Coordinates of C-alpha atoms in Angstrom, one line a residue:
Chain A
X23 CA 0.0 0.0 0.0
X24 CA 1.4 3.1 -1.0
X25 CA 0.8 7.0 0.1
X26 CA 0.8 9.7 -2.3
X27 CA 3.4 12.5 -1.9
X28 CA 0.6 15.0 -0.7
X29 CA -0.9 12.2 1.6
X30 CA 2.4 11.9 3.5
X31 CA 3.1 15.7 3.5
X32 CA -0.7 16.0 5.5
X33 CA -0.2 13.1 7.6
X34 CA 3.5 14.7 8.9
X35 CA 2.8 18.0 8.7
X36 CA -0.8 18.2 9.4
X37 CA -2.8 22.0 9.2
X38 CA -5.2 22.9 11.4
X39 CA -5.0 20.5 14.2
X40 CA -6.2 21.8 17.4
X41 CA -9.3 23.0 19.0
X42 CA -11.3 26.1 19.2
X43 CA -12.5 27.1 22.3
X44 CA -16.2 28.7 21.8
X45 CA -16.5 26.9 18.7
X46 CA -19.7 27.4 16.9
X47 CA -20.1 24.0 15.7
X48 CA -18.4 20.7 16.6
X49 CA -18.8 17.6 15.8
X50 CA -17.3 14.3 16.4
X51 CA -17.6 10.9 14.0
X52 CA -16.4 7.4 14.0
X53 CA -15.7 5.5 17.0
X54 CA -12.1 3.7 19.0
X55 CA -13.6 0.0 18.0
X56 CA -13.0 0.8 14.3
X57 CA -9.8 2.6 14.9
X58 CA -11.0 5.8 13.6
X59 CA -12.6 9.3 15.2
X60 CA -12.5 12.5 13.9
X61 CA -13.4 16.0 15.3
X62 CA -13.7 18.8 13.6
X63 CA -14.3 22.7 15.1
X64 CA -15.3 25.8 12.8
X65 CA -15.6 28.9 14.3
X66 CA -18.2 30.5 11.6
X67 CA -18.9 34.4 11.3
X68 CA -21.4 36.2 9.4
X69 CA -22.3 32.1 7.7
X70 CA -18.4 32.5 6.4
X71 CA -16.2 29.5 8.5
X72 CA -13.1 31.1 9.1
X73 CA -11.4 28.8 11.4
X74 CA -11.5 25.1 11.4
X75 CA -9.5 22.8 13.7
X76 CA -9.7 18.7 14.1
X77 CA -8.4 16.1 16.1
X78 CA -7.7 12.2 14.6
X79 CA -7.4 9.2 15.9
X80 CA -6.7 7.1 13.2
X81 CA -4.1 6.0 10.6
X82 CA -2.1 8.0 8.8
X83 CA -4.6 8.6 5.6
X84 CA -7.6 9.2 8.4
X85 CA -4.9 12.7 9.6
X86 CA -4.1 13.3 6.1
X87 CA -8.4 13.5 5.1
X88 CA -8.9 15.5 8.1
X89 CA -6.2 18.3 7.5
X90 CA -7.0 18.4 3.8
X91 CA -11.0 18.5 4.4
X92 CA -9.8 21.5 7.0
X93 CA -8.0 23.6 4.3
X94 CA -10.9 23.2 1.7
X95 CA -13.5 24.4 3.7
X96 CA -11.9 27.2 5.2
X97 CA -13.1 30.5 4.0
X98 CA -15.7 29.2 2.7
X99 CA -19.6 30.0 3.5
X100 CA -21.4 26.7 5.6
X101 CA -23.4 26.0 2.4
X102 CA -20.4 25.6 0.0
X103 CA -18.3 23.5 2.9
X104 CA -21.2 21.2 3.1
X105 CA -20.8 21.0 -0.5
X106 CA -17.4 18.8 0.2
X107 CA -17.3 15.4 -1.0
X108 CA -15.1 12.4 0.0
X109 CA -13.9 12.4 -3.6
X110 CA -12.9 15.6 -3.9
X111 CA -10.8 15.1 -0.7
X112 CA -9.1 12.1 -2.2
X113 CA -8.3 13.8 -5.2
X114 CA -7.0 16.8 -3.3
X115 CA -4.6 14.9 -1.9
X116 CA -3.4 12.8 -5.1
X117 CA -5.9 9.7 -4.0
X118 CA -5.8 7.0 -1.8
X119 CA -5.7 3.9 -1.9
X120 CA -8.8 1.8 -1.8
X121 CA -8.7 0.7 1.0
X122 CA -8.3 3.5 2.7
X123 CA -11.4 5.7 0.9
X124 CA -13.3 5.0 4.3
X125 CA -11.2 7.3 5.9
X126 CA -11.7 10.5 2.9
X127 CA -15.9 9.6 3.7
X128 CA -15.0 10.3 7.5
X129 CA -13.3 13.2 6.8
X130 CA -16.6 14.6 4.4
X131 CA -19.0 13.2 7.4
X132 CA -17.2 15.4 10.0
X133 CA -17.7 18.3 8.7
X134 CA -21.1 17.4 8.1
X135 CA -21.3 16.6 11.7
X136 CA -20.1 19.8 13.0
X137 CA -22.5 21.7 10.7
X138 CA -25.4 19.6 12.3
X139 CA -24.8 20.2 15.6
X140 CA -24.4 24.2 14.3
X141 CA -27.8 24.3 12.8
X142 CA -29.6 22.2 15.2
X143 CA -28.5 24.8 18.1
X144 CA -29.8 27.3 15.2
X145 CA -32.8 25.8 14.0
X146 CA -31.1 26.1 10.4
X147 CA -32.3 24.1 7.7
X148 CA -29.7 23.1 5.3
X149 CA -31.2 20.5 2.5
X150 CA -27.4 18.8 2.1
X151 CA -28.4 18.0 5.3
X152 CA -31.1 15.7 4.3
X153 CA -31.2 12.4 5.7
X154 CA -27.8 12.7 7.5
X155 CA -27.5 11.3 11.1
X156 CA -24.0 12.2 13.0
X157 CA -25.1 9.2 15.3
X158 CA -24.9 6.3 12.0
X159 CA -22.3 4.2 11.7
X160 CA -20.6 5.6 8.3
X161 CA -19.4 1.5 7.0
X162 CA -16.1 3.7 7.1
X163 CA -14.1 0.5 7.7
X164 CA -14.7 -1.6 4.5
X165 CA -11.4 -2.7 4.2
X166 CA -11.4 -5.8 2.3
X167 CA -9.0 -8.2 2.7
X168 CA -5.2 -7.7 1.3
X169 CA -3.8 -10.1 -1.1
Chain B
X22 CA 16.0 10.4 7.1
X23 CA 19.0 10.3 9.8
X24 CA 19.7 6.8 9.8
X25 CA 17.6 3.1 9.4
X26 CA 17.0 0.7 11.8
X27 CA 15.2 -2.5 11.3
X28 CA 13.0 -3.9 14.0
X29 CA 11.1 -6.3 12.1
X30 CA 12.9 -9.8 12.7
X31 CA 10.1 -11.5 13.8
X32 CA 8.5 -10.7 9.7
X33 CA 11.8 -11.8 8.5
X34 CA 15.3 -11.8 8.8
X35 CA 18.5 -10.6 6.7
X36 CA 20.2 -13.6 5.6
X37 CA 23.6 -14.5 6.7
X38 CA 27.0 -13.5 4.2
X39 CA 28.2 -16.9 5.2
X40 CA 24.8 -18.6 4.5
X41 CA 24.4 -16.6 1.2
X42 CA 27.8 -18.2 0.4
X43 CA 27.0 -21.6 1.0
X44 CA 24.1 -21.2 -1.2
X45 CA 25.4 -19.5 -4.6
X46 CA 27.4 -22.8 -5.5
X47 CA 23.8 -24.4 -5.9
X48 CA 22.6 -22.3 -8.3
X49 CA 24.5 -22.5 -11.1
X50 CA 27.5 -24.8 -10.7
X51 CA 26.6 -27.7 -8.5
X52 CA 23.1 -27.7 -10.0
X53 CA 22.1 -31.3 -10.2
X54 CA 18.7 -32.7 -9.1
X55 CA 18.9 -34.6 -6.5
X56 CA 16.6 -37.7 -7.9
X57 CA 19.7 -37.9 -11.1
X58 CA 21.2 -40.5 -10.9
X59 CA 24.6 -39.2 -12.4
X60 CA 26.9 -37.4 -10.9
X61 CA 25.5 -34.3 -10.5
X62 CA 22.0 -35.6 -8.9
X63 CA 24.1 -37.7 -6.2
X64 CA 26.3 -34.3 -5.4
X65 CA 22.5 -32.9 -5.0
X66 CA 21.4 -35.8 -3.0
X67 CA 24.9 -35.4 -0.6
X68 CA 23.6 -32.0 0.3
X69 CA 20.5 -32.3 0.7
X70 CA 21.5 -35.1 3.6
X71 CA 24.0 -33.0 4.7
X72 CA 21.6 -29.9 5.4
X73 CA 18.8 -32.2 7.2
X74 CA 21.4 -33.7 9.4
X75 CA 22.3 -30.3 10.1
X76 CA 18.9 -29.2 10.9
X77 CA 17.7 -32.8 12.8
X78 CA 20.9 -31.6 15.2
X79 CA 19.2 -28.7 16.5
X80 CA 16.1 -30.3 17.7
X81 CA 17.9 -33.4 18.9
X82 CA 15.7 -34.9 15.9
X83 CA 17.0 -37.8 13.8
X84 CA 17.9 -37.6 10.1
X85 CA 15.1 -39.2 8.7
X86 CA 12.5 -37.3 11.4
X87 CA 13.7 -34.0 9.0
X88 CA 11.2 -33.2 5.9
X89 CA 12.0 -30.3 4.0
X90 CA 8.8 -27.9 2.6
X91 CA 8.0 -24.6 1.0
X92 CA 8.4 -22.8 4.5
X93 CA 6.4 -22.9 7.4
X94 CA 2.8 -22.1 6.6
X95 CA 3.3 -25.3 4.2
X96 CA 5.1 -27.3 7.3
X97 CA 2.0 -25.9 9.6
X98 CA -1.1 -27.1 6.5
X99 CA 0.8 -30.2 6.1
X100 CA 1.1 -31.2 10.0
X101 CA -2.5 -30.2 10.5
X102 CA -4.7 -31.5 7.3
X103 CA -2.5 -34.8 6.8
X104 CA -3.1 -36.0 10.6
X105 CA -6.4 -34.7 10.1
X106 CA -7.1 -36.9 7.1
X107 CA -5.1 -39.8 8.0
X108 CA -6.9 -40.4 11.6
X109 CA -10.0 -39.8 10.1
X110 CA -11.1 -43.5 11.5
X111 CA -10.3 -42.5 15.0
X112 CA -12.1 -39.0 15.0
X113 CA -12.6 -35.7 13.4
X114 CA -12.1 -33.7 17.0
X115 CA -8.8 -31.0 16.7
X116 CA -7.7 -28.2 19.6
X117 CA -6.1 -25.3 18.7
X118 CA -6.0 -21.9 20.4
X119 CA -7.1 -18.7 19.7
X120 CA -4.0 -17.2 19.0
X121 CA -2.4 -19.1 16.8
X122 CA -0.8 -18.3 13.4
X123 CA -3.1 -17.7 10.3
X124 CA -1.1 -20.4 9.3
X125 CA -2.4 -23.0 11.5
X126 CA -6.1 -20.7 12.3
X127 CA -7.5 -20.4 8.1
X128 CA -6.0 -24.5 8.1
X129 CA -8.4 -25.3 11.0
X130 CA -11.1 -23.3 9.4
X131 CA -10.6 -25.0 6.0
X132 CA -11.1 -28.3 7.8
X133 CA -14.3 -27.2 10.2
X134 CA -15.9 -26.7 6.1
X135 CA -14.8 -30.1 5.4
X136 CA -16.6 -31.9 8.5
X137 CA -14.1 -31.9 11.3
X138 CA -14.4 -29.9 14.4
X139 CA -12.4 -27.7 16.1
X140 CA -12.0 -26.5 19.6
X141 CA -10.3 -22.9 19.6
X142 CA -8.8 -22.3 23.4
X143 CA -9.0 -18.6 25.3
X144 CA -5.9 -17.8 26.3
X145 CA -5.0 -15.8 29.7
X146 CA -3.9 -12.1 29.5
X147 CA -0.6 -13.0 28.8
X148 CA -1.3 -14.9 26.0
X149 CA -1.0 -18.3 27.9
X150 CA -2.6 -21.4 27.5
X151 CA -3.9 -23.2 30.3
X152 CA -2.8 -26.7 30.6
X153 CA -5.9 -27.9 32.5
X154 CA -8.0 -26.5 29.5
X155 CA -6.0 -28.4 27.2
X156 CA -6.7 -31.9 29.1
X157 CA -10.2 -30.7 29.3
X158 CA -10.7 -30.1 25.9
X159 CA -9.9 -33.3 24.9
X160 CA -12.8 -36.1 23.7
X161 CA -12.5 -39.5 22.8
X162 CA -12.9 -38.4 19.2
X163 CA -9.8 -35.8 19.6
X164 CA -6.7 -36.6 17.0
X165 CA -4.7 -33.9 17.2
X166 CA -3.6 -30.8 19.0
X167 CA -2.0 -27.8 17.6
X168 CA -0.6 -25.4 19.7
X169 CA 1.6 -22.3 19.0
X170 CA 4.9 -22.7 20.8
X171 CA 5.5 -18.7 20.7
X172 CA 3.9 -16.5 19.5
X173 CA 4.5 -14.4 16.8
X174 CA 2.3 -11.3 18.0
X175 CA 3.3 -11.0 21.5
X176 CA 6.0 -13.2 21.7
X177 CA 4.3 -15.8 24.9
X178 CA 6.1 -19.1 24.9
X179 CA 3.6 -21.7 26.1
X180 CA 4.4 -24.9 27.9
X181 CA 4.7 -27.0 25.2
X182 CA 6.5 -29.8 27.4
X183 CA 3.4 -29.9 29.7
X184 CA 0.6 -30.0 26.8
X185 CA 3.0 -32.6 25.0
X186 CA 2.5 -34.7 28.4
X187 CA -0.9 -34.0 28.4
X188 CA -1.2 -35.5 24.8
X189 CA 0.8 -38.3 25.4
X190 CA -1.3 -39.8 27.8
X191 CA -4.4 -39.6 26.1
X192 CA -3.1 -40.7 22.5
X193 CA -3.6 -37.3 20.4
X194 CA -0.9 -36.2 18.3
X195 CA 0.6 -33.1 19.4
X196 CA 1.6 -30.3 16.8
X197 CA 3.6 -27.1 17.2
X198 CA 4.6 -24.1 15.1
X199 CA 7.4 -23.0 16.5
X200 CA 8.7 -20.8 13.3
X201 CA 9.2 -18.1 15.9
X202 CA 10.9 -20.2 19.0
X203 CA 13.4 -21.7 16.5
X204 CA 16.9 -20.0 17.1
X205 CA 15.6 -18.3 19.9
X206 CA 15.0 -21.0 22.0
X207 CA 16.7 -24.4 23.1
X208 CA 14.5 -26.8 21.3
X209 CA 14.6 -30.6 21.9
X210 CA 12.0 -32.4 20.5
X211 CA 12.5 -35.6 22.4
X212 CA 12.6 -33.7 25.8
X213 CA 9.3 -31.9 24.7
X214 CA 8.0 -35.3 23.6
X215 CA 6.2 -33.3 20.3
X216 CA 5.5 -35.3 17.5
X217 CA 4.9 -32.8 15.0
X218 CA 6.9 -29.2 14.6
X219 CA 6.9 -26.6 12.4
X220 CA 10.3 -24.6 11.3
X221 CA 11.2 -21.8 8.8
X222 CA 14.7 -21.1 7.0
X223 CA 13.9 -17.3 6.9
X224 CA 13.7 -16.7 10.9
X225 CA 17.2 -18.0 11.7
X226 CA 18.7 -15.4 9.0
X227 CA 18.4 -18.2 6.3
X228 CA 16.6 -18.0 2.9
X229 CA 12.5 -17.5 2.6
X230 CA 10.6 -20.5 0.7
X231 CA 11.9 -22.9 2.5
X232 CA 11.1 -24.6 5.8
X233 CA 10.5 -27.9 7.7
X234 CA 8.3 -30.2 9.5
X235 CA 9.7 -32.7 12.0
X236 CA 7.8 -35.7 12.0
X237 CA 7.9 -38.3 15.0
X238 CA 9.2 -41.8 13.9
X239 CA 5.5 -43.0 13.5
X240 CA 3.2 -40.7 13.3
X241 CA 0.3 -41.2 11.2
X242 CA 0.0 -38.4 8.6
X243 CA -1.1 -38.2 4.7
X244 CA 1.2 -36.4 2.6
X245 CA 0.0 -32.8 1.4
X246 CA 1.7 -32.7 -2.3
X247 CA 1.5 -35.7 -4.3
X248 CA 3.8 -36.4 -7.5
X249 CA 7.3 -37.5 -7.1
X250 CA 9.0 -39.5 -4.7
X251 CA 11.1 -37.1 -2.7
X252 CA 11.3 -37.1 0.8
X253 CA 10.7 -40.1 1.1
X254 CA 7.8 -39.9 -1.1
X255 CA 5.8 -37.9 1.4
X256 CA 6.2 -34.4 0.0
X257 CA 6.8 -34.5 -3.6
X258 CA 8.2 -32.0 -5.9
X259 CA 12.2 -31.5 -7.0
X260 CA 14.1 -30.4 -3.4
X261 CA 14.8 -26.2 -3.5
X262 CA 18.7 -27.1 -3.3
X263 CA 20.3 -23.7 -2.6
X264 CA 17.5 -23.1 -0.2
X265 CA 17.8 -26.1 1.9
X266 CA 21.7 -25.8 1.6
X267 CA 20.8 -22.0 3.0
X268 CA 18.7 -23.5 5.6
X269 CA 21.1 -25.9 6.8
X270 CA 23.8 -23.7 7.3
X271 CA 21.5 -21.0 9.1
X272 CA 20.1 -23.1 11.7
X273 CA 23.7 -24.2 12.1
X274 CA 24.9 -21.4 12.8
X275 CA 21.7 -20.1 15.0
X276 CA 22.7 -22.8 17.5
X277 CA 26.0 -22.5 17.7
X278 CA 26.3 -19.6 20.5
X279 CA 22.6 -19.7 20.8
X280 CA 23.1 -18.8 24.9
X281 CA 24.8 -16.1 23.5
X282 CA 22.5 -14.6 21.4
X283 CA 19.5 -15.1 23.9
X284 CA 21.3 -13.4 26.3
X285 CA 22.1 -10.5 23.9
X286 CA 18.6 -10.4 22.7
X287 CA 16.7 -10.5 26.6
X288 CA 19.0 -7.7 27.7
X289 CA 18.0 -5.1 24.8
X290 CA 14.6 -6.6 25.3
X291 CA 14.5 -5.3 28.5
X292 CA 16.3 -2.2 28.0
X293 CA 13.5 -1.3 25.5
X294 CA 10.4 -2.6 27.4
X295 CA 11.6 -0.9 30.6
X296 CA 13.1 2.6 29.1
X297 CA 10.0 3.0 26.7
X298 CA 7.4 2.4 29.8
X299 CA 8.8 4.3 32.4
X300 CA 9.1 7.5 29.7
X301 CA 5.6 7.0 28.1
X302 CA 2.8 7.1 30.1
X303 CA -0.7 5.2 29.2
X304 CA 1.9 2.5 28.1
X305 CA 1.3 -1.2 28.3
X306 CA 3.5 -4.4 27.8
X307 CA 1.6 -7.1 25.7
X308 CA 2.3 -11.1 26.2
X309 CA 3.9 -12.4 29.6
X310 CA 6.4 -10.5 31.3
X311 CA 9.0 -13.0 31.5
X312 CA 7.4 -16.2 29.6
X313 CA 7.9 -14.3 26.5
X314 CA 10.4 -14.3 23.4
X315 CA 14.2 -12.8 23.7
X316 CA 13.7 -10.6 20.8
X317 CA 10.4 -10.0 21.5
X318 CA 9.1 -5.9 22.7
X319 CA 4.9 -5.2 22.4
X320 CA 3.4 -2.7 23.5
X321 CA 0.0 -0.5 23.3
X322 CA 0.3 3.0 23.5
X323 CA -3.0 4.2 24.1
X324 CA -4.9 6.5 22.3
X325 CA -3.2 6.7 19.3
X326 CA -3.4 4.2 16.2
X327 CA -0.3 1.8 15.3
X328 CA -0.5 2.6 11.8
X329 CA 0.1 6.1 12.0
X330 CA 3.0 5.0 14.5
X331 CA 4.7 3.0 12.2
X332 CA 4.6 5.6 9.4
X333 CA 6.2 8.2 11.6
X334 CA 8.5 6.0 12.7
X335 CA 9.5 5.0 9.1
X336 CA 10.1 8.4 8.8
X337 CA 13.1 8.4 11.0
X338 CA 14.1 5.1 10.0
X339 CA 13.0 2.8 12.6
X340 CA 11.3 -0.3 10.7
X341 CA 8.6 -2.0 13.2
X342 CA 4.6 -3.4 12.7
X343 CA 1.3 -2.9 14.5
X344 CA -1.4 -5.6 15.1
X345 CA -3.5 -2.6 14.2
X346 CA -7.0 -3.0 11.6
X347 CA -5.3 -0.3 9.6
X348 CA -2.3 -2.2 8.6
X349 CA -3.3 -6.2 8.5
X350 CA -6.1 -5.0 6.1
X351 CA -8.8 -6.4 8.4
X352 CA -12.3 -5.1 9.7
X353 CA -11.1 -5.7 13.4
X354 CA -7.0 -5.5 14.9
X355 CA -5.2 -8.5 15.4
X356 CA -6.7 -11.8 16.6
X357 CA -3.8 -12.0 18.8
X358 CA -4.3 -8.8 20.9
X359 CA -8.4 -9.5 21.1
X360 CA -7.6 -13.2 22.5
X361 CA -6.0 -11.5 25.2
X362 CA -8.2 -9.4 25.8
X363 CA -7.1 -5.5 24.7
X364 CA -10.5 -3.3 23.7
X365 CA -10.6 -2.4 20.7
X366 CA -8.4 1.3 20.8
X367 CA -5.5 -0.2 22.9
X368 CA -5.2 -3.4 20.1
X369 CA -5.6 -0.7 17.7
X370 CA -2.2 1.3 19.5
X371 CA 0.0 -1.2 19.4
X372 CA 3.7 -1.5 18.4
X373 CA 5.8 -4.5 18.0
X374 CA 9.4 -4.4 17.6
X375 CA 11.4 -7.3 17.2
X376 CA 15.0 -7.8 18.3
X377 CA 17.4 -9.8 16.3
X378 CA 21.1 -10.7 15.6
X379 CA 22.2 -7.5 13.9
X380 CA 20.3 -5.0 16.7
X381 CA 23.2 -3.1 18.6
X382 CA 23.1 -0.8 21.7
X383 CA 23.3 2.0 19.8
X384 CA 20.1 1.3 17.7
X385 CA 17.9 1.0 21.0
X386 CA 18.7 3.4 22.3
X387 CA 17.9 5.7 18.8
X388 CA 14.0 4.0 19.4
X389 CA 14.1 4.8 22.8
X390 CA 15.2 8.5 21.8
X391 CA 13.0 9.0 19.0
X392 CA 9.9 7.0 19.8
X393 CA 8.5 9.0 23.1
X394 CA 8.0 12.3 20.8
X395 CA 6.2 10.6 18.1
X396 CA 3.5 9.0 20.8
X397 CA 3.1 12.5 22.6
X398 CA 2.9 14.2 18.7
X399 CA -0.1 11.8 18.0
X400 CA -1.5 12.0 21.6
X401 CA -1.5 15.8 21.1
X402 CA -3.3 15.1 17.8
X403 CA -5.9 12.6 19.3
X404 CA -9.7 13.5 20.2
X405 CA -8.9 10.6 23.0
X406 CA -6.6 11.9 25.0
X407 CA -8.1 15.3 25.5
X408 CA -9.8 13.6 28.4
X409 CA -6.7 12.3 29.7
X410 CA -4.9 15.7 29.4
X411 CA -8.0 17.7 31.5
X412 CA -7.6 14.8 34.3
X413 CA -10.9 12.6 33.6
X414 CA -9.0 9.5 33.4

């Protein structure tokens, strides 16, 4: 199994990991059993997130999903972030391999997650929203057996 | 990168110069096979007697006890589907443990689908097997008992003289893989009173494809490859010369300072397990603390994940593995570290780093330098240890 140049440079030199204190949304996916949890914080202004921070536990493509998902949403408004996809995260960072897409569909689900939580406090209504339970198990760790 | 390190000896081992050199000849120059009858074949035939004597000399086997095979996951099928099949008339009943080798573990699995049944035994939170649940274990339709001599994983040696008693005296044949205790351990079979064990070339810094099985004068066992007549007609196919030659001269070599090298292998052992726990916190040794492997260091670090260990400590060189889901490619960690009894997230943390001949001083201490940094990094990192860090714990 190998890491892409760009995975490896997230996964050693991660951005955005922290917290926020006073975030305006958080949220928290996966679980220990599966070996995978991200959290992500956004601190939002004027519907604009300007700072996002996350925590991993997880392997090394499970940090990298969780920086890169950080830098593409930041800046942008709650609607376009929830826009994200687990592909597009994968491609940002030069793909992963298959076994390890789980972990790009944790990183989308995070965010997603966080933004709940943010419009639930609210009473927001966002229609990407639709159908999405922070509570599910994601089937984030499909990974298949290895030849 | 600053420098590399290999940890890894339990995977595999760098082959020996002086075992490398034994082999080339055997490649090209004294070629023959060993079922020719001219000159070349009997030169083939001389070393392939010369390299099981070799071998039969470190178990305190004899000669013709010696079969050569493909490596140990073929020495482990062989030992457990060919008694299987061939004391089919007496009973379909086999005991294994939960902890064993894939090896041995998918083998037993194959041959629960084709009718027999198997009794997998809990271990204790060392890794041990309990004696008492051996003899319980065993019915009147029980034919054989395979049991794990050491473990791969962990590294717990299990009383293999005391289960081989226990088998004795109710007339089941007793099997062990001990592909991990060879050349780390002082390993008579007629002492133990096995009647089936499992060896590999590649863990005593020999070459990989090649392996053994030592079978008891008289044990009752089908062969597993049919076709020729070599090895005594019970495991055909034309002998891997310059790997049995390689074999030969590394378990030769394993065991002739073999004190030596345990001794040399327990001390950094220690040195590792002990420096690493007292400077990590939320640190915990895996397998028995003394029952356990000379080369042998596993531990959990918790709340962090072994696979983004082991890539940030590839990145300064060290070269370990992880029983974690992440890197075996499997829906749950390792078998091993569950049996045991580790949750999920402390199976999921942990680190195995294997000791061999070529470790130095020098290359312990660089883990013991570099690894405490790493953990804390990903502890910082880690949603799971925010708990720990405000005092919940």
């Amino acid at each position: 199994m190998m890491y892409s140049e760009k995975v490896m440079d997230h996964f050693m030199n991660p951005r955005n990991v922290g917290e926020i204190e006073n975030a305006e949304a958080v949220g928290q996916v996966g679980n220990a059993k599966c070996g995978d949890i991200m959290k992500m914080y956004l601190k939002i202004d004027n519907d604009v997130i300007t700072d996002v921070k996350f925590k991993t536990f997880g392997c090394g493509s499970a940090i990298a999903t969780s920086s890169m998902a950080t830098e593409m949403i930041k800046g942008k408004t709650v609607k376009e972030a929830l826009k994200l996809t687990n592909k597009a995260v994968a491609e940002a960072l030069d793909g992963l391999p298959p076994v390890k897409m789980h972990c790009s569909v944790l990183a989308e689900q995070a965010v997603k997650a966080a933004i709940y939580n943010y419009a639930k406090e609210r009473n927001l209504v966002y229609e990407e929203l639709d159908g999405f339970n922070p509570d599910e198990d994601h089937d984030h760790h499909d990974h298949g057996e290895e030849e | 990168m600053n420098k590399r390190v290999y940890f890894d000896y339990a995977a595999t081992t760098p082959m020996k110069k002086e075992v490398l050199e034994e082999m080339l000849p055997f490649f090209n120059i004294e070629f023959g096979n060993p079922s020719s009858i001219h000159s070349f074949g009997r030169q083939g035939k001389s070393v392939l007697d010369t390299a099981r004597d070799k071998v039969a000399k470190t178990l305190n086997a004899k000669s013709d006890e010696i079969f050569f095979t493909g490596g140990g996951s073929e020495a482990d099928n062989w030992a457990i589907k060919g008694v299987a099949f061939a004391n089919k008339a007496k009973g379909n009943h086999i005991i294994t443990t939960k902890i064993e080798h894939h090896a041995v573990l998918h083998t037993c699995e194959y041959l629960e689908k084709e009718g027999f049944e198997v009794t997998y035994l809990d271990v204790d939170q060392y890794g041990l097997v309990d004696v008492d649940d051996v003899k319980n274990a065993i019915k009147d339709n029980t034919i054989l008992i395979t049991i794990i001599y050491a473990n791969n994983e962990i590294g717990t040696i299990q009383p293999i003289k005391e289960i081989a008693q226990v088998a004795k005296e109710k007339g089941v044949i007793f099997h062990t893989d001990a592909v991990q205790a060879y050349g780390n351990e002082i390993i008579d079979v007629v002492d133990l009173g096995v009647d089936l064990m499992s060896i590999s070339a590649h863990k005593v810094y020999g070459p990989k494809g090649v392996g053994a099985l030592y079978i008891k004068r008289g044990t009752k066992i089908h062969q597993l490859i049919h076709g020729g007549a070599q090895e005594k007609r019970r495991r055909a196919g034309t002998e891997n010369i310059p790997g049995i030659v390689g074999f030969g001269k590394a378990s030769e070599m394993a065991y002739e300072n073999i004190e030596d090298h345990i001794n040399k292998l327990i001390r950094l052992r220690d040195k590792m397990i002990n420096e690493l726990m007292e400077k990590i916190p939320y640190t915990r040794l895996n397998g028995h603390p003394t029952k356990r492997l000379p080369g042998n260091v596993n531990l959990s670090f918790e709340f962090i994940e072994g696979e983004s260990l082991l890539l940030s400590l590839d990145m300064v060189g060290i070269s370990g593995s992880s029983g974690s889901a992440c890197t075996s490619g499997s829906l749950d960690p390792s078998h091993v570290l569950m049996g045991i009894g580790l949750s999920h997230e402390v199976a999921h943390g942990s680190l195995r780093l294997t000791i061999g001949d070529f470790t130095t001083e020098e290359d312990v201490d660089y883990v013991i330098e570099k690894l405490p940094p790493i953990v804390d990094r990903l502890r910082q990192m880690s949603p799971l240890y925010e708990k720990v860090k405000g005092g919940n714990k």
